[in-house]
PDB file of C-alpha atoms in Angstrom:
ATOM      1  CA  UNK A   1     109.532  71.050  85.487  1.00 94.00           C
ATOM      2  CA  UNK A   2     110.668  71.832  88.820  1.00 97.00           C
ATOM      3  CA  UNK A   3     114.105  72.527  89.874  1.00 98.00           C
ATOM      4  CA  UNK A   4     115.473  71.874  93.359  1.00 98.00           C
ATOM      5  CA  UNK A   5     117.764  74.333  94.944  1.00 97.00           C
ATOM      6  CA  UNK A   6     120.993  73.598  97.483  1.00 97.00           C
ATOM      7  CA  UNK A   7     122.990  76.928  98.582  1.00 97.00           C
ATOM      8  CA  UNK A   8     125.858  77.307 100.163  1.00 97.00           C
ATOM      9  CA  UNK A   9     126.499  79.372 102.462  1.00 95.00           C
ATOM     10  CA  UNK A  10     130.259  79.489 102.862  1.00 95.00           C
ATOM     11  CA  UNK A  11     133.351  77.302 101.328  1.00 95.00           C
ATOM     12  CA  UNK A  12     133.279  74.355 103.012  1.00 95.00           C
ATOM     13  CA  UNK A  13     130.143  74.476 104.277  1.00 96.00           C
ATOM     14  CA  UNK A  14     127.398  71.663 103.677  1.00 96.00           C
ATOM     15  CA  UNK A  15     125.132  72.317 100.840  1.00 97.00           C
ATOM     16  CA  UNK A  16     121.121  73.108 102.055  1.00 96.00           C
ATOM     17  CA  UNK A  17     117.558  73.000 100.753  1.00 97.00           C
ATOM     18  CA  UNK A  18     117.131  76.409  99.019  1.00 96.00           C
ATOM     19  CA  UNK A  19     113.630  75.681  97.460  1.00 96.00           C
ATOM     20  CA  UNK A  20     112.949  75.293  93.848  1.00 96.00           C
ATOM     21  CA  UNK A  21     112.094  76.829  90.988  1.00 96.00           C
ATOM     22  CA  UNK A  22     109.862  76.020  88.203  1.00 96.00           C
ATOM     23  CA  UNK A  23     111.388  76.619  84.173  1.00 96.00           C
ATOM     24  CA  UNK A  24     111.347  75.506  81.318  1.00 95.00           C
ATOM     25  CA  UNK A  25     114.806  73.672  81.677  1.00 95.00           C
ATOM     26  CA  UNK A  26     118.201  73.628  82.634  1.00 96.00           C
ATOM     27  CA  UNK A  27     119.196  77.056  81.089  1.00 95.00           C
ATOM     28  CA  UNK A  28     115.926  79.014  82.568  1.00 97.00           C
ATOM     29  CA  UNK A  29     116.687  76.991  85.852  1.00 97.00           C
ATOM     30  CA  UNK A  30     119.964  77.900  85.917  1.00 96.00           C
ATOM     31  CA  UNK A  31     119.165  81.977  85.863  1.00 96.00           C
ATOM     32  CA  UNK A  32     116.225  82.046  87.983  1.00 96.00           C
ATOM     33  CA  UNK A  33     118.311  79.929  90.523  1.00 96.00           C
ATOM     34  CA  UNK A  34     120.793  82.487  90.462  1.00 94.00           C
ATOM     35  CA  UNK A  35     118.555  85.030  90.704  1.00 93.00           C
ATOM     36  CA  UNK A  36     116.530  84.046  93.753  1.00 93.00           C
ATOM     37  CA  UNK A  37     119.289  82.358  95.909  1.00 94.00           C
ATOM     38  CA  UNK A  38     122.186  83.721  94.463  1.00 90.00           C
ATOM     39  CA  UNK A  39     123.061  87.441  93.856  1.00 83.00           C
ATOM     40  CA  UNK A  40     122.745  88.329  96.365  1.00 84.00           C
ATOM     41  CA  UNK A  41     125.517  87.470  98.047  1.00 85.00           C
ATOM     42  CA  UNK A  42     123.679  85.493  99.883  1.00 90.00           C
ATOM     43  CA  UNK A  43     125.504  81.819  98.412  1.00 95.00           C
ATOM     44  CA  UNK A  44     129.178  81.056  97.527  1.00 96.00           C
ATOM     45  CA  UNK A  45     127.475  78.000  95.237  1.00 97.00           C
ATOM     46  CA  UNK A  46     124.426  76.561  94.376  1.00 97.00           C
ATOM     47  CA  UNK A  47     123.041  72.951  93.466  1.00 98.00           C
ATOM     48  CA  UNK A  48     120.480  73.020  90.714  1.00 98.00           C
ATOM     49  CA  UNK A  49     118.671  69.854  90.237  1.00 97.00           C
ATOM     50  CA  UNK A  50     115.806  68.520  88.387  1.00 97.00           C
ATOM     51  CA  UNK A  51     113.167  67.329  91.619  1.00 97.00           C
ATOM     52  CA  UNK A  52     113.470  63.361  89.159  1.00 96.00           C
ATOM     53  CA  UNK A  53     116.727  63.346  89.757  1.00 96.00           C
ATOM     54  CA  UNK A  54     116.790  63.514  93.665  1.00 94.00           C
ATOM     55  CA  UNK A  55     115.918  60.310  95.199  1.00 94.00           C
ATOM     56  CA  UNK A  56     113.454  60.345  97.576  1.00 93.00           C
ATOM     57  CA  UNK A  57     113.547  57.669 100.603  1.00 92.00           C
ATOM     58  CA  UNK A  58     111.082  58.437 103.045  1.00 90.00           C
ATOM     59  CA  UNK A  59     109.977  54.787 104.732  1.00 88.00           C
ATOM     60  CA  UNK A  60     112.448  53.083 107.241  1.00 82.00           C
ATOM     61  CA  UNK A  61     111.567  49.879 108.479  1.00 80.00           C
ATOM     62  CA  UNK A  62     112.284  48.710 112.215  1.00 75.00           C
ATOM     63  CA  UNK A  63     109.567  46.388 112.974  1.00 75.00           C
ATOM     64  CA  UNK A  64     111.219  45.093 115.850  1.00 75.00           C
ATOM     65  CA  UNK A  65     111.993  48.615 117.158  1.00 73.00           C
ATOM     66  CA  UNK A  66     115.355  47.547 117.729  1.00 71.00           C
ATOM     67  CA  UNK A  67     116.902  51.099 119.184  1.00 69.00           C
ATOM     68  CA  UNK A  68     120.254  49.783 119.928  1.00 69.00           C
ATOM     69  CA  UNK A  69     120.675  49.681 116.561  1.00 69.00           C
ATOM     70  CA  UNK A  70     120.878  53.750 116.691  1.00 70.00           C
ATOM     71  CA  UNK A  71     123.542  55.402 119.477  1.00 68.00           C
ATOM     72  CA  UNK A  72     120.602  57.330 121.069  1.00 69.00           C
ATOM     73  CA  UNK A  73     119.154  53.456 122.148  1.00 63.00           C
ATOM     74  CA  UNK A  74     121.364  52.998 124.240  1.00 68.00           C
ATOM     75  CA  UNK A  75     121.783  54.187 127.686  1.00 73.00           C
ATOM     76  CA  UNK A  76     125.846  54.103 128.636  1.00 78.00           C
ATOM     77  CA  UNK A  77     125.005  57.196 131.007  1.00 83.00           C
ATOM     78  CA  UNK A  78     122.500  54.291 133.218  1.00 83.00           C
ATOM     79  CA  UNK A  79     124.698  51.236 132.327  1.00 84.00           C
ATOM     80  CA  UNK A  80     128.343  53.325 133.570  1.00 87.00           C
ATOM     81  CA  UNK A  81     126.944  54.421 136.945  1.00 89.00           C
ATOM     82  CA  UNK A  82     126.055  50.792 137.781  1.00 88.00           C
ATOM     83  CA  UNK A  83     129.295  49.484 136.991  1.00 90.00           C
ATOM     84  CA  UNK A  84     131.207  52.127 138.908  1.00 91.00           C
ATOM     85  CA  UNK A  85     128.390  50.855 141.406  1.00 91.00           C
ATOM     86  CA  UNK A  86     129.847  47.453 140.702  1.00 91.00           C
ATOM     87  CA  UNK A  87     133.203  48.342 141.427  1.00 90.00           C
ATOM     88  CA  UNK A  88     132.861  50.475 144.128  1.00 86.00           C
ATOM     89  CA  UNK A  89     134.648  53.166 142.400  1.00 80.00           C
ATOM     90  CA  UNK A  90     133.583  56.716 141.998  1.00 72.00           C
ATOM     91  CA  UNK A  91     133.137  58.735 138.732  1.00 69.00           C
ATOM     92  CA  UNK A  92     135.649  61.085 137.920  1.00 68.00           C
ATOM     93  CA  UNK A  93     134.841  64.815 138.434  1.00 64.00           C
ATOM     94  CA  UNK A  94     132.816  66.673 135.660  1.00 60.00           C
ATOM     95  CA  UNK A  95     131.061  62.947 134.784  1.00 56.00           C
ATOM     96  CA  UNK A  96     127.971  63.687 136.271  1.00 51.00           C
TER      97      UNK A  96
ATOM     98  CA  UNK B   1     132.686 116.487  82.990  1.00 88.00           C
ATOM     99  CA  UNK B   2     132.369 118.411  79.826  1.00 93.00           C
ATOM    100  CA  UNK B   3     128.574 119.299  78.230  1.00 94.00           C
ATOM    101  CA  UNK B   4     128.909 116.322  76.173  1.00 93.00           C
ATOM    102  CA  UNK B   5     129.670 114.087  78.694  1.00 94.00           C
ATOM    103  CA  UNK B   6     126.886 114.691  81.082  1.00 96.00           C
ATOM    104  CA  UNK B   7     124.459 114.548  77.507  1.00 95.00           C
ATOM    105  CA  UNK B   8     126.026 110.890  76.614  1.00 95.00           C
ATOM    106  CA  UNK B   9     125.126 109.900  80.593  1.00 97.00           C
ATOM    107  CA  UNK B  10     121.854 111.565  80.417  1.00 97.00           C
ATOM    108  CA  UNK B  11     120.848 109.789  77.469  1.00 97.00           C
ATOM    109  CA  UNK B  12     121.871 106.484  79.049  1.00 97.00           C
ATOM    110  CA  UNK B  13     119.748 107.569  82.276  1.00 98.00           C
ATOM    111  CA  UNK B  14     116.696 108.018  80.696  1.00 98.00           C
ATOM    112  CA  UNK B  15     117.122 105.229  78.412  1.00 98.00           C
ATOM    113  CA  UNK B  16     117.429 103.096  81.460  1.00 98.00           C
ATOM    114  CA  UNK B  17     114.785 105.203  83.422  1.00 98.00           C
ATOM    115  CA  UNK B  18     112.194 104.624  80.741  1.00 98.00           C
ATOM    116  CA  UNK B  19     112.798 101.042  80.474  1.00 98.00           C
ATOM    117  CA  UNK B  20     112.654 100.349  84.340  1.00 98.00           C
ATOM    118  CA  UNK B  21     109.150 101.692  83.685  1.00 98.00           C
ATOM    119  CA  UNK B  22     108.311 100.134  81.093  1.00 98.00           C
ATOM    120  CA  UNK B  23     109.583  97.026  81.923  1.00 98.00           C
ATOM    121  CA  UNK B  24     108.073  96.979  85.862  1.00 97.00           C
ATOM    122  CA  UNK B  25     104.655  96.949  83.885  1.00 97.00           C
ATOM    123  CA  UNK B  26     105.198  92.608  83.741  1.00 98.00           C
ATOM    124  CA  UNK B  27     105.392  92.870  87.583  1.00 97.00           C
ATOM    125  CA  UNK B  28     102.352  90.551  88.400  1.00 97.00           C
ATOM    126  CA  UNK B  29     101.690  89.267  85.231  1.00 96.00           C
ATOM    127  CA  UNK B  30     104.962  87.980  83.616  1.00 96.00           C
ATOM    128  CA  UNK B  31     104.740  84.699  82.132  1.00 94.00           C
ATOM    129  CA  UNK B  32     105.766  82.797  85.130  1.00 93.00           C
ATOM    130  CA  UNK B  33     106.087  83.383  88.746  1.00 95.00           C
ATOM    131  CA  UNK B  34     109.942  82.686  88.338  1.00 96.00           C
ATOM    132  CA  UNK B  35     110.285  85.411  85.852  1.00 97.00           C
ATOM    133  CA  UNK B  36     108.104  88.113  87.529  1.00 97.00           C
ATOM    134  CA  UNK B  37     110.797  87.784  89.975  1.00 96.00           C
ATOM    135  CA  UNK B  38     113.479  87.878  87.486  1.00 96.00           C
ATOM    136  CA  UNK B  39     111.974  90.587  85.347  1.00 97.00           C
ATOM    137  CA  UNK B  40     111.125  93.211  88.027  1.00 97.00           C
ATOM    138  CA  UNK B  41     114.450  92.820  89.440  1.00 96.00           C
ATOM    139  CA  UNK B  42     115.818  93.693  86.239  1.00 97.00           C
ATOM    140  CA  UNK B  43     112.990  96.606  86.006  1.00 97.00           C
ATOM    141  CA  UNK B  44     114.388  97.545  89.373  1.00 96.00           C
ATOM    142  CA  UNK B  45     118.069  97.258  88.825  1.00 96.00           C
ATOM    143  CA  UNK B  46     117.324  99.272  85.323  1.00 98.00           C
ATOM    144  CA  UNK B  47     116.004 102.401  87.557  1.00 98.00           C
ATOM    145  CA  UNK B  48     118.829 101.498  89.535  1.00 97.00           C
ATOM    146  CA  UNK B  49     121.460 102.535  87.134  1.00 98.00           C
ATOM    147  CA  UNK B  50     119.442 105.379  85.583  1.00 98.00           C
ATOM    148  CA  UNK B  51     119.831 106.899  89.395  1.00 98.00           C
ATOM    149  CA  UNK B  52     123.629 106.636  89.684  1.00 98.00           C
ATOM    150  CA  UNK B  53     123.449 108.453  86.336  1.00 98.00           C
ATOM    151  CA  UNK B  54     121.574 111.309  87.103  1.00 98.00           C
ATOM    152  CA  UNK B  55     123.796 111.143  90.883  1.00 98.00           C
ATOM    153  CA  UNK B  56     126.870 112.250  88.457  1.00 97.00           C
ATOM    154  CA  UNK B  57     125.247 114.946  86.451  1.00 97.00           C
ATOM    155  CA  UNK B  58     123.105 116.402  89.141  1.00 97.00           C
ATOM    156  CA  UNK B  59     126.198 117.094  91.520  1.00 96.00           C
ATOM    157  CA  UNK B  60     127.686 118.983  88.004  1.00 96.00           C
ATOM    158  CA  UNK B  61     124.560 121.110  87.398  1.00 96.00           C
ATOM    159  CA  UNK B  62     123.971 121.683  91.293  1.00 96.00           C
ATOM    160  CA  UNK B  63     120.848 119.819  91.232  1.00 96.00           C
ATOM    161  CA  UNK B  64     119.634 116.451  92.058  1.00 95.00           C
ATOM    162  CA  UNK B  65     118.700 113.114  90.698  1.00 96.00           C
ATOM    163  CA  UNK B  66     114.844 113.478  91.245  1.00 94.00           C
ATOM    164  CA  UNK B  67     114.779 117.023  89.859  1.00 94.00           C
ATOM    165  CA  UNK B  68     116.683 115.411  86.320  1.00 96.00           C
ATOM    166  CA  UNK B  69     114.804 112.353  86.517  1.00 97.00           C
ATOM    167  CA  UNK B  70     111.059 113.975  86.615  1.00 95.00           C
ATOM    168  CA  UNK B  71     111.090 117.290  86.618  1.00 93.00           C
ATOM    169  CA  UNK B  72     112.001 118.312  82.598  1.00 95.00           C
ATOM    170  CA  UNK B  73     109.337 118.092  80.171  1.00 95.00           C
ATOM    171  CA  UNK B  74     108.491 115.081  77.988  1.00 95.00           C
ATOM    172  CA  UNK B  75     110.001 116.358  74.989  1.00 94.00           C
ATOM    173  CA  UNK B  76     113.654 117.013  77.388  1.00 96.00           C
ATOM    174  CA  UNK B  77     114.076 113.255  77.464  1.00 97.00           C
ATOM    175  CA  UNK B  78     117.254 112.196  75.901  1.00 96.00           C
ATOM    176  CA  UNK B  79     115.893 108.474  75.674  1.00 97.00           C
ATOM    177  CA  UNK B  80     116.029 106.635  72.284  1.00 96.00           C
ATOM    178  CA  UNK B  81     112.343 105.143  71.116  1.00 96.00           C
ATOM    179  CA  UNK B  82     113.031 101.627  70.983  1.00 97.00           C
ATOM    180  CA  UNK B  83     112.829 102.466  75.366  1.00 98.00           C
ATOM    181  CA  UNK B  84     109.405 104.366  74.716  1.00 97.00           C
ATOM    182  CA  UNK B  85     106.859 102.354  73.924  1.00 97.00           C
ATOM    183  CA  UNK B  86     104.292 100.082  76.032  1.00 96.00           C
ATOM    184  CA  UNK B  87     104.468  96.873  74.674  1.00 96.00           C
ATOM    185  CA  UNK B  88     102.435  93.985  76.108  1.00 94.00           C
ATOM    186  CA  UNK B  89     103.247  91.230  73.924  1.00 96.00           C
ATOM    187  CA  UNK B  90     105.941  89.142  75.347  1.00 97.00           C
ATOM    188  CA  UNK B  91     108.307  88.567  72.126  1.00 97.00           C
ATOM    189  CA  UNK B  92     108.334  92.269  71.737  1.00 98.00           C
ATOM    190  CA  UNK B  93     109.329  92.968  75.418  1.00 98.00           C
ATOM    191  CA  UNK B  94     111.727  89.932  75.342  1.00 98.00           C
ATOM    192  CA  UNK B  95     113.018  91.462  71.527  1.00 98.00           C
ATOM    193  CA  UNK B  96     113.621  94.812  73.192  1.00 98.00           C
ATOM    194  CA  UNK B  97     115.393  93.627  76.389  1.00 98.00           C
ATOM    195  CA  UNK B  98     117.749  91.878  73.454  1.00 98.00           C
ATOM    196  CA  UNK B  99     118.071  94.647  71.164  1.00 98.00           C
ATOM    197  CA  UNK B 100     118.414  97.106  74.346  1.00 98.00           C
ATOM    198  CA  UNK B 101     120.958  95.114  76.492  1.00 98.00           C
ATOM    199  CA  UNK B 102     122.983  94.165  73.285  1.00 97.00           C
ATOM    200  CA  UNK B 103     123.389  98.291  72.476  1.00 97.00           C
ATOM    201  CA  UNK B 104     124.255  98.756  76.044  1.00 97.00           C
ATOM    202  CA  UNK B 105     126.617  96.117  76.421  1.00 97.00           C
ATOM    203  CA  UNK B 106     128.499  98.358  73.563  1.00 96.00           C
ATOM    204  CA  UNK B 107     127.419 101.562  75.558  1.00 95.00           C
ATOM    205  CA  UNK B 108     129.181 100.507  79.168  1.00 96.00           C
ATOM    206  CA  UNK B 109     132.141  99.107  76.880  1.00 96.00           C
ATOM    207  CA  UNK B 110     133.451 102.645  75.817  1.00 95.00           C
ATOM    208  CA  UNK B 111     132.256 104.580  79.254  1.00 96.00           C
ATOM    209  CA  UNK B 112     134.429 101.974  81.446  1.00 96.00           C
ATOM    210  CA  UNK B 113     137.474 103.357  79.363  1.00 96.00           C
ATOM    211  CA  UNK B 114     136.119 107.040  80.223  1.00 95.00           C
ATOM    212  CA  UNK B 115     138.857 109.217  81.143  1.00 95.00           C
ATOM    213  CA  UNK B 116     137.380 110.446  84.164  1.00 95.00           C
ATOM    214  CA  UNK B 117     137.292 107.807  86.593  1.00 96.00           C
ATOM    215  CA  UNK B 118     134.023 108.532  88.230  1.00 96.00           C
ATOM    216  CA  UNK B 119     132.665 107.686  85.102  1.00 97.00           C
ATOM    217  CA  UNK B 120     134.430 104.595  84.502  1.00 97.00           C
ATOM    218  CA  UNK B 121     134.134 103.540  87.878  1.00 97.00           C
ATOM    219  CA  UNK B 122     130.220 103.955  87.707  1.00 97.00           C
ATOM    220  CA  UNK B 123     129.960 101.928  83.893  1.00 97.00           C
ATOM    221  CA  UNK B 124     131.798  99.000  85.460  1.00 97.00           C
ATOM    222  CA  UNK B 125     130.477  98.626  88.986  1.00 96.00           C
ATOM    223  CA  UNK B 126     126.251  98.941  86.144  1.00 97.00           C
ATOM    224  CA  UNK B 127     128.197  96.426  83.648  1.00 96.00           C
ATOM    225  CA  UNK B 128     128.632  94.183  86.828  1.00 94.00           C
ATOM    226  CA  UNK B 129     124.742  93.759  87.447  1.00 93.00           C
ATOM    227  CA  UNK B 130     124.576  94.164  83.427  1.00 95.00           C
ATOM    228  CA  UNK B 131     125.816  90.384  83.089  1.00 94.00           C
ATOM    229  CA  UNK B 132     122.582  88.922  85.195  1.00 94.00           C
ATOM    230  CA  UNK B 133     120.547  91.119  82.116  1.00 97.00           C
ATOM    231  CA  UNK B 134     122.482  89.748  79.434  1.00 97.00           C
ATOM    232  CA  UNK B 135     122.580  86.026  80.855  1.00 96.00           C
ATOM    233  CA  UNK B 136     118.553  86.412  80.815  1.00 97.00           C
ATOM    234  CA  UNK B 137     118.397  88.336  77.503  1.00 98.00           C
ATOM    235  CA  UNK B 138     120.810  85.206  76.152  1.00 97.00           C
ATOM    236  CA  UNK B 139     118.570  82.841  77.529  1.00 97.00           C
ATOM    237  CA  UNK B 140     115.115  83.976  75.761  1.00 98.00           C
ATOM    238  CA  UNK B 141     116.762  84.355  72.369  1.00 98.00           C
ATOM    239  CA  UNK B 142     118.513  81.192  72.557  1.00 97.00           C
ATOM    240  CA  UNK B 143     114.928  79.842  73.273  1.00 96.00           C
ATOM    241  CA  UNK B 144     112.978  81.774  70.807  1.00 97.00           C
ATOM    242  CA  UNK B 145     115.319  82.797  68.320  1.00 97.00           C
ATOM    243  CA  UNK B 146     113.368  80.351  65.528  1.00 98.00           C
ATOM    244  CA  UNK B 147     110.112  81.183  66.373  1.00 98.00           C
ATOM    245  CA  UNK B 148     108.793  83.721  63.048  1.00 98.00           C
ATOM    246  CA  UNK B 149     107.221  86.056  66.343  1.00 98.00           C
ATOM    247  CA  UNK B 150     109.903  87.011  68.071  1.00 98.00           C
ATOM    248  CA  UNK B 151     111.880  87.248  65.060  1.00 98.00           C
ATOM    249  CA  UNK B 152     109.498  89.831  63.137  1.00 98.00           C
ATOM    250  CA  UNK B 153     109.474  91.417  66.737  1.00 98.00           C
ATOM    251  CA  UNK B 154     113.489  91.702  66.232  1.00 98.00           C
ATOM    252  CA  UNK B 155     113.188  93.027  63.015  1.00 98.00           C
ATOM    253  CA  UNK B 156     110.370  95.676  63.615  1.00 97.00           C
ATOM    254  CA  UNK B 157     112.093  96.786  66.796  1.00 97.00           C
ATOM    255  CA  UNK B 158     115.727  96.875  65.819  1.00 97.00           C
ATOM    256  CA  UNK B 159     115.622 100.680  63.952  1.00 96.00           C
ATOM    257  CA  UNK B 160     113.770 102.418  66.572  1.00 95.00           C
ATOM    258  CA  UNK B 161     117.398 101.902  68.750  1.00 94.00           C
ATOM    259  CA  UNK B 162     119.123 104.249  66.443  1.00 91.00           C
ATOM    260  CA  UNK B 163     116.599 106.911  66.210  1.00 88.00           C
ATOM    261  CA  UNK B 164     116.867 110.057  67.130  1.00 89.00           C
ATOM    262  CA  UNK B 165     116.763 110.941  70.747  1.00 93.00           C
ATOM    263  CA  UNK B 166     115.064 114.656  70.659  1.00 90.00           C
ATOM    264  CA  UNK B 167     111.867 113.633  69.546  1.00 92.00           C
ATOM    265  CA  UNK B 168     109.606 110.872  70.790  1.00 95.00           C
ATOM    266  CA  UNK B 169     106.844 109.103  70.476  1.00 93.00           C
ATOM    267  CA  UNK B 170     103.038 109.991  72.229  1.00 95.00           C
ATOM    268  CA  UNK B 171     103.723 106.837  74.415  1.00 96.00           C
ATOM    269  CA  UNK B 172     106.401 108.870  76.132  1.00 97.00           C
ATOM    270  CA  UNK B 173     104.490 111.936  76.703  1.00 96.00           C
ATOM    271  CA  UNK B 174     101.842 109.225  78.209  1.00 97.00           C
ATOM    272  CA  UNK B 175     104.537 107.425  80.601  1.00 97.00           C
ATOM    273  CA  UNK B 176     105.501 110.807  81.979  1.00 97.00           C
ATOM    274  CA  UNK B 177     102.054 111.819  82.892  1.00 96.00           C
ATOM    275  CA  UNK B 178     101.799 108.427  85.351  1.00 95.00           C
ATOM    276  CA  UNK B 179     105.271 108.999  86.244  1.00 95.00           C
ATOM    277  CA  UNK B 180     105.164 112.005  87.376  1.00 94.00           C
ATOM    278  CA  UNK B 181     101.856 112.056  88.825  1.00 93.00           C
ATOM    279  CA  UNK B 182     102.683 112.033  92.090  1.00 88.00           C
ATOM    280  CA  UNK B 183     105.555 114.354  92.127  1.00 87.00           C
ATOM    281  CA  UNK B 184     103.413 116.490  90.261  1.00 87.00           C
ATOM    282  CA  UNK B 185     100.436 116.617  93.037  1.00 89.00           C
ATOM    283  CA  UNK B 186     102.571 118.452  95.936  1.00 85.00           C
ATOM    284  CA  UNK B 187     102.117 121.621  95.948  1.00 85.00           C
ATOM    285  CA  UNK B 188     105.218 123.747  94.786  1.00 78.00           C
ATOM    286  CA  UNK B 189     108.227 123.660  97.621  1.00 76.00           C
ATOM    287  CA  UNK B 190     107.153 120.179  98.390  1.00 76.00           C
ATOM    288  CA  UNK B 191     111.103 119.024  99.919  1.00 73.00           C
ATOM    289  CA  UNK B 192     111.534 114.809  99.196  1.00 64.00           C
TER     290      UNK B 192
END
């Protein structure tokens, strides 16, 4: 069985994917994950998860390309500049 | 450190050195990759423990860890029979690993109570690493405990734990040849 291993480098930081281990059961996965990702002070904690338990989503439908749903799809800087021109006010210093 | 303490530390160091060599024979051919990494790391730890113990004794005797580890004749080693054997069967290797870790834990427990602060400190340090070895041994034990081949191996090897430490199997002499070959091939006076 494949187990995915996530490690947290320091307390409070997010867990990040470290790699995977192959092991016949959870007990072996525990020991092998410690050995490979934990015992040299490189992690404060590990999450060891059977690969089957991970819900993987890799398809994101955006047929109509509605990029205004995303923050990067809305060019605020440009719109702000135009609005200022109409109002006849200069941008405050440091906002160029 | 009195002579008796030195002999005890040497016996433990010899056990760890020889077992480390034997366990390292699985490097590259262990049953699965993760096990290869784990078992090789254990082998390396054991040799590290041997070195630390030799260093303590070497200081008392005004010699070096390398000289204690490699320049004695095979019959001067004080290791137990169980670590000497070449065990090309995985179930026997794991049976030895389990038996050894159990006995080693008891021995380290006593050393941690030593009046000599340096010995007690080193024992505590070694024991923290041995905790991983015990976890690994226990995991295999739990998985194989009902397998006849494994239980037979435990029975076969258990008596060798308490064997006399002044006589050895021919297998130790063979290992010694291999272990000291490079060192012996150097001209006299070579410094390492």
